Structure formats: structure tokens, C-alpha cells
Amino acid sequence: MRIKLVPRQTHSRLMTWLTPVMALGLSLVAGTVVFYLLGYPPLQSLYAFFISPISDLYGVCELLVKASPLAMIAVGLSMGFRANVWNIGAEGQLTVGALAGSALVIYFPESNNILMLPAMLILGILGGMAWASIPAFLKTRFNTNEILTSLLLVYVAILLLSTLVHGPWRDPAGYNFPESVIFQDVATLPVIVSGTRLHLGTIFALLAIITGWILISRTLAGFQVRVSGLAPQAARYTGVRSNLMIWCVLLGAGGLAGLAGIIEVSGLIGQVQPIISPGYGFSAIIVAFLGRLHPVGILFASLVLALSYLGGEFVQIKLGLPLGIAGVFQGMLLFFLLSCDILIHYRIEIRKTSLSSSAGST
Amino acid sequence: MAAITTVELILLTVVSAATPLLLAATGELVVEKSGILNLGVEGMMLVGAVSAFIAMLTTGSWALGIVAGAAAGVIMSMLFGVLTLFFLANQVASGLALTLFGIGISSLLGIPFIGLPIEKLPTLDIPVLGDIPILGPLLFEQDFLIYFSVFMVVAVNFFLFRSRAGLILRAVGESHDAAHSIGYSVIRIRFFAVMFGGAMAGLGGAFLSLSYTPMWVEQMTAGRGWIALALVVFATWKPGRVLIGAYLFGAVTIFQLHLQGFGVQIPGQVLSMLPYLVTILVLVLISRNASRVKLSAPACLGQIFHSNT
């Protein structure tokens, strides 16, 4: 018997949407094994990881709070991935966006102007764009690999954040803690479900998903992004300017990541701290792939990844499991997805090795 | 006399800072020469670091620590190999997955070991020669992994450009279809290359947790895996230049640490940005010349190979 991969004539639409579900199933199985190996009761742990955290309204709202930045960033990244522009530095763009927006509060801590919040959000977007423009400039002007530059800039951004909260931005009345002043009311995103932490940022995330969906499926620009990823040569012949494309997808992704960053600070944390994001910029890469680089898929995928963060926190509190478990689960999910994805372009054929068939194949 | 010891000390620390980069980048160079781009270096280094540390702490043997680091790197790289070579997955995405997974699993494995002290990797002193001033300690009183890293540069250079097996590996990287059609097993050769890269990244991690800073800290590689990837481009895929590049970066790292130590009026975090910024600058300088990069990069780098026969 021999297992053989046979290319499909066209890629399978069914498999495109089925493989994420398969990957999720496989990750659950593997997760059970991991819990068992770590010496925790597997089924109880799974329940504590995936079900308990969202068994009440507060939990569901927490899920949305975590899914919002993931979805927002992933929508931006997915555009780039479609066009073969590998921006993996969203974590840095998120950080700089958060800093740019927060700067307004730091320098006008007493302001009661109602334009504060909109201005912060715009500055957040611009900050993320500015950070993403560095790899865009280096890529288009000097042909420098954007994977490495965008990633290396993450470390620079986090060090920048650290410089500011340990130095000029530290709250003078904060007992020397590396934290800024607490944001005033006009600088805080309103909560939309009372009694929870669900804030207006979730609406922005939904808007990002809808805009992304319209862009990619209903506009010429979206079409050009898709073509330049699928057939770069053809795109060039039809007049797609690849440098312009690189700028657009990087600035778009950077802007969304920056917005997600300022929303985290203004809607959730309420001050600038040494850690703003638990790695949303990196997890959003998984969200983008799991969501098939499609805004609607990303919506669902962001909920899955948000649950992995929430579940990770939950089992840490309830069972004393280390927080790293969330990262392991996310990594496994992407591994399984990438391996299942072979079914999109190939089908598996099992042949019985008999004399005639082996003679026929030579 | 005191001045000489300071110079010695600085040079020794430069070598130390360069070694993890040198090990990982030499491994990745071989992987890329075979036509595979593995972006999971950071993840493999981390798992190598934590495994080496655990093995060293529990057995007390530094040799076992080193072996554990390399073995862990190999296991990680095999995950990547299976994904990209057998499941034909996108190499960029798979490498990222490997790094994300490596960060998670290393922090999970390392929790009971955070902050525990171990003895630094012993130096293997060569008698008489080690007594030569300045150069003596630098060249002849180092630990095993430092000697090994330099040896591997020479060995890899010889393998790639002076041996038949190396020629085949390069052929696979330049044109997998041609290599396949004259009967070489592209998948097998690439799988071995990927495993070699894993072992070297694991050793790079092991050096960090056994010698550079003998302890385990979450995400202690701090982007060195990515700098190693950049070094391969900087070196235009030549082992000798990887050596030069790694020592240059070692020097930058130590330079900024000493500036911090001398109490320069710049915040430490700003100086810590220096290695990353220098890496970006160097990447820009090299890749500015598009045709040169195109000429030296393996032609099939990052492309998926699938044969129908």
C-alpha cells in the first residue's frame, strides 16, 4: 500500500474552510495529551481551559475584549500576506501606536477636552503607520527583507516603551513604579456593557472587519492585492505598481495595529505600563492564517485565539498551570493548520501496490 | 598590567557575545544553502537553551547539557522539516509557527528552573599557549562551544565548497528540479540540512544558558535568532563572513554594555536598541545591491518542492 499526494485541478473550497476546524480538533486532542503529560486531569483541564472562562456574561465580554485587538491586527496583516508582504512586526507597531496616542495624555494630563479621545485614536493609527513605514521604506527603496526589519523593530519599540515608562513618562506621584499617570475620563474609551470591561474598541474591531471585507471582495484595490500575491508577474503586466502595493499593505496593517495598541491602553489598562500587549501582534499572525486571510474567517479565528488567552489565564488561576500553556496551544494550532492545508491543493490517494500498478507507474 | 587585563576581558566578552550568533547562523546558512528558509531559529534556540540548562542542572554534566541542547534543537527542526518538506507548508508561516511554539514550550518547561544557579561551562585550557599575553586566554582558554563554533565555520566551509556532498546540497538549493531529475533525493537532503540547522541553533541556545549567562530566563535569546538570520544575508551565504559578522555584532553588544557601565547619560534601554538597529542598518547596506543578493542567494530559497514521480 502506498500513500500518494495527487495535485487537485483547482483548490478545494470545501477544504479551505474545513482544515481550520480539523486543526482545531487536532489541537484539542494534542492539548489533552499535554495536560496529561504535565500531570493534570486532562478532561477537567480542558473544561477549565475552554468552557469555564466563557460560561457567564462577564466571561463572554472578556473574550470579546481579547478578540478585538487580535481581529483588528489580523485584518491588516492578512492584506499583506495575500500580497506576499510579510509584516511580522505588528507587536512593535501596536506598541508605538499605543505610545503615540498616550503621549497626548502624558503632556496634557489635566485636559478635559472631549476631542482628546478621537485625537488619541488618530495619533495611535499614525504611530503604528510611522513604525510600519520603516520596513516599507527599506523594502521599496533598498530591497531589504521586510520580515527581518519589521521583526527587529519590535525589540526596538518595546525598548522605547521601557525607556519612556522608566524615565520621562513615569508618574512623579507613583512611588517610583514604572507606570505613567492614570488616564483621565476624557482619555478613556467608554465601557459598552456595564459591569464588564467590554469597551468601544470592540465596535472598532467590527468596523475593521467589515471594511476589510468590502475592500478585499468588492474593490479594485482588493483585487490587485489578491492578484499580486497569486501571480506577481501577471499583476505587473496589468499595471499593478508593486512598490505602491507594499506601502499600502504595510501602512494599513501598521495603522490597524497602532489603533489596537491605543485602544488597549485607553480602553483597558488606563495608563502606560511596561507591558501593553501579551503578544497580540504575534498571535494575530495565527489569527490571519486560521481565518484564511479572509475578514469573516478572521472574526471566528480571533475568538478562538482570544479563548486560548482567556483559558490560559483561567487554568493559571484555577489549576496553577503556567501561562506558557496558551502559547503552546497557539503554536500547535498553527502547526496543525499548516499541515492540514495540504488537503486544499492535493488529495490523498491510497494505492494498493500490486504487480500491475507498480509496473504501470514506472 | 591592569590595562592589558581590561583589554583581554573586553575581547573575551566579545567572543562570548558572538558565539551564540555564530553557532545559529552557521547552521541556518547550511539550511538556506539547501534551499530552505527556516525562520524558527529563535524558537529552536530557546528550546535548546532551556533543555541544555535542565540537563546540566539535573545531571551535573556539562557534556550532557550540550548534547541535550543540540538534541532539542534537532527535534524542533524536525517539526519544521515535516511541515515544509512532507506537508508542503509555506516556509515563512511554518518558521513563525516554530518560533511561537518554541517561546511557549520553553517557558512551560523552564518554570521550575527559573533563577536556579549552575556552574558556568568550564574553560578547556591548553597549557603553555594559554600563557601568551592577551592572545593566550583569547585563543586557548575558552570553553568547548567557543572552540566548536569556530571549528564548525571551517568545517562547513570545507563541506560546502570542497566536498561532493556539499556540492550536491548546493545543487539542491540552486535547482531542486534539476537535482531531482538526475536522481538526488531533494527531500532527504533538505531534511538533513534542516536537522543540522536545528542542532546548531540548539547549541547556540545551550551556549546562552550554560556559558553566556549561566541561568534560565524566559525568552533569554532576546531576538538573537532573528539577528542570526540577518547575519546569513549579511554574509551573502558565505561561512567566513558569518564569522566576521557574528564577531562584529558581539563587539556592538559589548560596546553598548560598556557604555552603560561607564554611566553614559543615555538610558540603558536606548543603548540596548543598538544591536537591533545595527542589524537593520547592515541588512540595508547589503541588500541595497539587489543583483548581488540575487546572485549569492540560493535560487530555490523558500520555494516548495513536490515531485509527481
PDB file of C-alpha atoms in Angstrom, chain A residues 2 4-7 34 38 81 84 86 88 134 138 141-145 147-149 151-153 155-157 159-163 166 282-283 285-286 289 321-325 327-332 334-336 338-342 346, chain B residues 37 39 42 79-80 83 86-90 92-94 96-98 100-101 104-105 107-108 111 219 222-224 226-227 229-230 233 267-270 272-274 276-277 279-280 283-285 287-291 293 304 306-309:
ATOM      1  CA  ARG A   2       1.264   3.426  -0.862  1.00  0.00           C
ATOM      2  CA  LYS A   4       0.433   9.426  -2.669  1.00  0.00           C
ATOM      3  CA  LEU A   5      -0.334  13.110  -2.993  1.00  0.00           C
ATOM      4  CA  VAL A   6      -2.131  13.980  -6.172  1.00  0.00           C
ATOM      5  CA  PRO A   7      -2.461  17.659  -7.103  1.00  0.00           C
ATOM      6  CA  VAL A  34      -0.135  17.888  27.019  1.00  0.00           C
ATOM      7  CA  LEU A  38       2.069  17.710  32.755  1.00  0.00           C
ATOM      8  CA  PHE A  81       0.103  38.182   3.494  1.00  0.00           C
ATOM      9  CA  ASN A  84       3.238  38.329  -0.187  1.00  0.00           C
ATOM     10  CA  TRP A  86       5.366  39.517   5.372  1.00  0.00           C
ATOM     11  CA  ILE A  88       5.551  40.156  11.290  1.00  0.00           C
ATOM     12  CA  ILE A 134      10.267  51.961   8.174  1.00  0.00           C
ATOM     13  CA  LEU A 138      13.586  49.945   3.411  1.00  0.00           C
ATOM     14  CA  ARG A 141      13.947  51.804  -1.567  1.00  0.00           C
ATOM     15  CA  PHE A 142      16.724  49.376  -0.570  1.00  0.00           C
ATOM     16  CA  ASN A 143      15.166  45.983  -1.316  1.00  0.00           C
ATOM     17  CA  THR A 144      15.588  44.999   2.349  1.00  0.00           C
ATOM     18  CA  ASN A 145      13.707  41.943   3.588  1.00  0.00           C
ATOM     19  CA  ILE A 147      10.356  40.018   7.585  1.00  0.00           C
ATOM     20  CA  LEU A 148      13.601  40.743   9.399  1.00  0.00           C
ATOM     21  CA  THR A 149      13.305  44.532   9.611  1.00  0.00           C
ATOM     22  CA  LEU A 151      10.549  41.882  13.469  1.00  0.00           C
ATOM     23  CA  LEU A 152      13.745  43.565  14.689  1.00  0.00           C
ATOM     24  CA  LEU A 153      11.797  46.802  15.117  1.00  0.00           C
ATOM     25  CA  TYR A 155      12.502  44.844  20.048  1.00  0.00           C
ATOM     26  CA  VAL A 156      13.313  48.494  19.406  1.00  0.00           C
ATOM     27  CA  ALA A 157       9.675  49.502  20.061  1.00  0.00           C
ATOM     28  CA  LEU A 159      12.765  49.148  24.475  1.00  0.00           C
ATOM     29  CA  LEU A 160      11.338  52.559  23.548  1.00  0.00           C
ATOM     30  CA  LEU A 161       8.283  51.846  25.713  1.00  0.00           C
ATOM     31  CA  SER A 162      10.574  50.750  28.521  1.00  0.00           C
ATOM     32  CA  THR A 163      12.706  53.900  28.196  1.00  0.00           C
ATOM     33  CA  HIS A 166      11.102  54.101  33.361  1.00  0.00           C
ATOM     34  CA  PHE A 282       2.272  37.739  17.061  1.00  0.00           C
ATOM     35  CA  SER A 283      -0.914  35.808  17.801  1.00  0.00           C
ATOM     36  CA  ILE A 285      -0.446  36.166  12.596  1.00  0.00           C
ATOM     37  CA  ILE A 286      -2.046  32.867  13.647  1.00  0.00           C
ATOM     38  CA  PHE A 289      -3.907  32.188   8.823  1.00  0.00           C
ATOM     39  CA  LEU A 321      -0.757  25.811  35.334  1.00  0.00           C
ATOM     40  CA  PRO A 322       1.906  28.063  33.808  1.00  0.00           C
ATOM     41  CA  LEU A 323       0.727  30.789  31.427  1.00  0.00           C
ATOM     42  CA  GLY A 324       3.037  29.426  28.716  1.00  0.00           C
ATOM     43  CA  ILE A 325       0.360  26.813  28.009  1.00  0.00           C
ATOM     44  CA  GLY A 327       1.478  29.858  23.676  1.00  0.00           C
ATOM     45  CA  VAL A 328       1.927  26.111  23.295  1.00  0.00           C
ATOM     46  CA  PHE A 329      -1.698  25.736  22.288  1.00  0.00           C
ATOM     47  CA  GLN A 330      -1.416  28.583  19.771  1.00  0.00           C
ATOM     48  CA  GLY A 331       1.752  27.136  18.263  1.00  0.00           C
ATOM     49  CA  MET A 332       0.192  23.677  17.937  1.00  0.00           C
ATOM     50  CA  LEU A 334      -0.783  26.789  13.618  1.00  0.00           C
ATOM     51  CA  PHE A 335       1.285  23.622  13.118  1.00  0.00           C
ATOM     52  CA  PHE A 336      -1.822  21.507  12.617  1.00  0.00           C
ATOM     53  CA  LEU A 338      -0.340  24.307   8.115  1.00  0.00           C
ATOM     54  CA  SER A 339      -0.118  20.539   7.823  1.00  0.00           C
ATOM     55  CA  CYS A 340      -3.846  20.059   7.180  1.00  0.00           C
ATOM     56  CA  ASP A 341      -3.693  22.746   4.500  1.00  0.00           C
ATOM     57  CA  ILE A 342      -2.053  20.297   2.134  1.00  0.00           C
ATOM     58  CA  TYR A 346      -3.656  17.977  -3.033  1.00  0.00           C
TER      59      TYR A 346
ATOM     60  CA  LEU B  37      14.308  29.243   4.785  1.00  0.00           C
ATOM     61  CA  LEU B  39      12.533  31.403  10.366  1.00  0.00           C
ATOM     62  CA  GLU B  42      14.668  31.947  17.693  1.00  0.00           C
ATOM     63  CA  LEU B  79       8.729  19.527  13.251  1.00  0.00           C
ATOM     64  CA  PHE B  80       9.554  22.245  10.736  1.00  0.00           C
ATOM     65  CA  LEU B  83       5.694  20.511   7.894  1.00  0.00           C
ATOM     66  CA  PHE B  86       6.258  16.435   3.612  1.00  0.00           C
ATOM     67  CA  PHE B  87       3.187  18.605   4.112  1.00  0.00           C
ATOM     68  CA  LEU B  88       4.478  21.225   1.659  1.00  0.00           C
ATOM     69  CA  ALA B  89       3.545  24.043   4.007  1.00  0.00           C
ATOM     70  CA  ASN B  90       4.627  27.630   3.431  1.00  0.00           C
ATOM     71  CA  VAL B  92       7.638  31.534   6.238  1.00  0.00           C
ATOM     72  CA  ALA B  93       4.474  30.590   8.117  1.00  0.00           C
ATOM     73  CA  SER B  94       5.965  27.323   9.384  1.00  0.00           C
ATOM     74  CA  LEU B  96       6.964  31.612  12.508  1.00  0.00           C
ATOM     75  CA  ALA B  97       4.884  28.789  13.972  1.00  0.00           C
ATOM     76  CA  LEU B  98       8.087  27.134  15.182  1.00  0.00           C
ATOM     77  CA  LEU B 100       5.838  30.936  18.570  1.00  0.00           C
ATOM     78  CA  PHE B 101       5.684  27.296  19.672  1.00  0.00           C
ATOM     79  CA  GLY B 104       5.570  28.790  24.628  1.00  0.00           C
ATOM     80  CA  ILE B 105       7.086  25.361  25.222  1.00  0.00           C
ATOM     81  CA  SER B 107       8.597  28.913  29.096  1.00  0.00           C
ATOM     82  CA  LEU B 108       6.444  25.933  30.104  1.00  0.00           C
ATOM     83  CA  ILE B 111       9.202  27.348  35.022  1.00  0.00           C
ATOM     84  CA  GLN B 219      12.839  34.410  26.246  1.00  0.00           C
ATOM     85  CA  ALA B 222      16.144  38.253  23.099  1.00  0.00           C
ATOM     86  CA  GLY B 223      15.981  38.203  19.315  1.00  0.00           C
ATOM     87  CA  ARG B 224      19.368  36.571  18.700  1.00  0.00           C
ATOM     88  CA  TRP B 226      16.497  36.819  14.213  1.00  0.00           C
ATOM     89  CA  ILE B 227      19.885  38.511  14.251  1.00  0.00           C
ATOM     90  CA  LEU B 229      19.020  35.068  10.253  1.00  0.00           C
ATOM     91  CA  ALA B 230      20.074  38.565   9.296  1.00  0.00           C
ATOM     92  CA  VAL B 233      22.061  37.588   4.487  1.00  0.00           C
ATOM     93  CA  PRO B 267      19.205  55.400  29.233  1.00  0.00           C
ATOM     94  CA  GLY B 268      20.270  51.763  29.181  1.00  0.00           C
ATOM     95  CA  GLN B 269      17.258  50.780  27.102  1.00  0.00           C
ATOM     96  CA  VAL B 270      18.264  53.161  24.330  1.00  0.00           C
ATOM     97  CA  SER B 272      20.175  48.153  24.190  1.00  0.00           C
ATOM     98  CA  MET B 273      18.456  49.094  20.926  1.00  0.00           C
ATOM     99  CA  LEU B 274      21.861  49.350  19.293  1.00  0.00           C
ATOM    100  CA  TYR B 276      18.922  45.607  16.610  1.00  0.00           C
ATOM    101  CA  LEU B 277      19.417  48.931  14.853  1.00  0.00           C
ATOM    102  CA  THR B 279      21.418  44.685  12.303  1.00  0.00           C
ATOM    103  CA  ILE B 280      18.826  46.631  10.318  1.00  0.00           C
ATOM    104  CA  LEU B 283      20.835  44.465   6.205  1.00  0.00           C
ATOM    105  CA  VAL B 284      20.064  47.650   4.325  1.00  0.00           C
ATOM    106  CA  LEU B 285      23.680  48.113   3.241  1.00  0.00           C
ATOM    107  CA  SER B 287      20.517  44.323   0.217  1.00  0.00           C
ATOM    108  CA  ARG B 288      20.823  47.767  -1.415  1.00  0.00           C
ATOM    109  CA  ASN B 289      22.651  45.966  -4.175  1.00  0.00           C
ATOM    110  CA  ALA B 290      19.760  43.833  -5.413  1.00  0.00           C
ATOM    111  CA  SER B 291      21.678  41.949  -8.074  1.00  0.00           C
ATOM    112  CA  VAL B 293      21.923  39.447  -3.226  1.00  0.00           C
ATOM    113  CA  ILE B 304       8.180  24.426  -2.270  1.00  0.00           C
ATOM    114  CA  HIS B 306       6.968  18.482  -4.931  1.00  0.00           C
ATOM    115  CA  SER B 307       7.695  15.750  -7.411  1.00  0.00           C
ATOM    116  CA  ASN B 308       4.977  13.799  -9.097  1.00  0.00           C
ATOM    117  CA  THR B 309       7.113  10.800  -9.834  1.00  0.00           C
TER     118      THR B 309
END
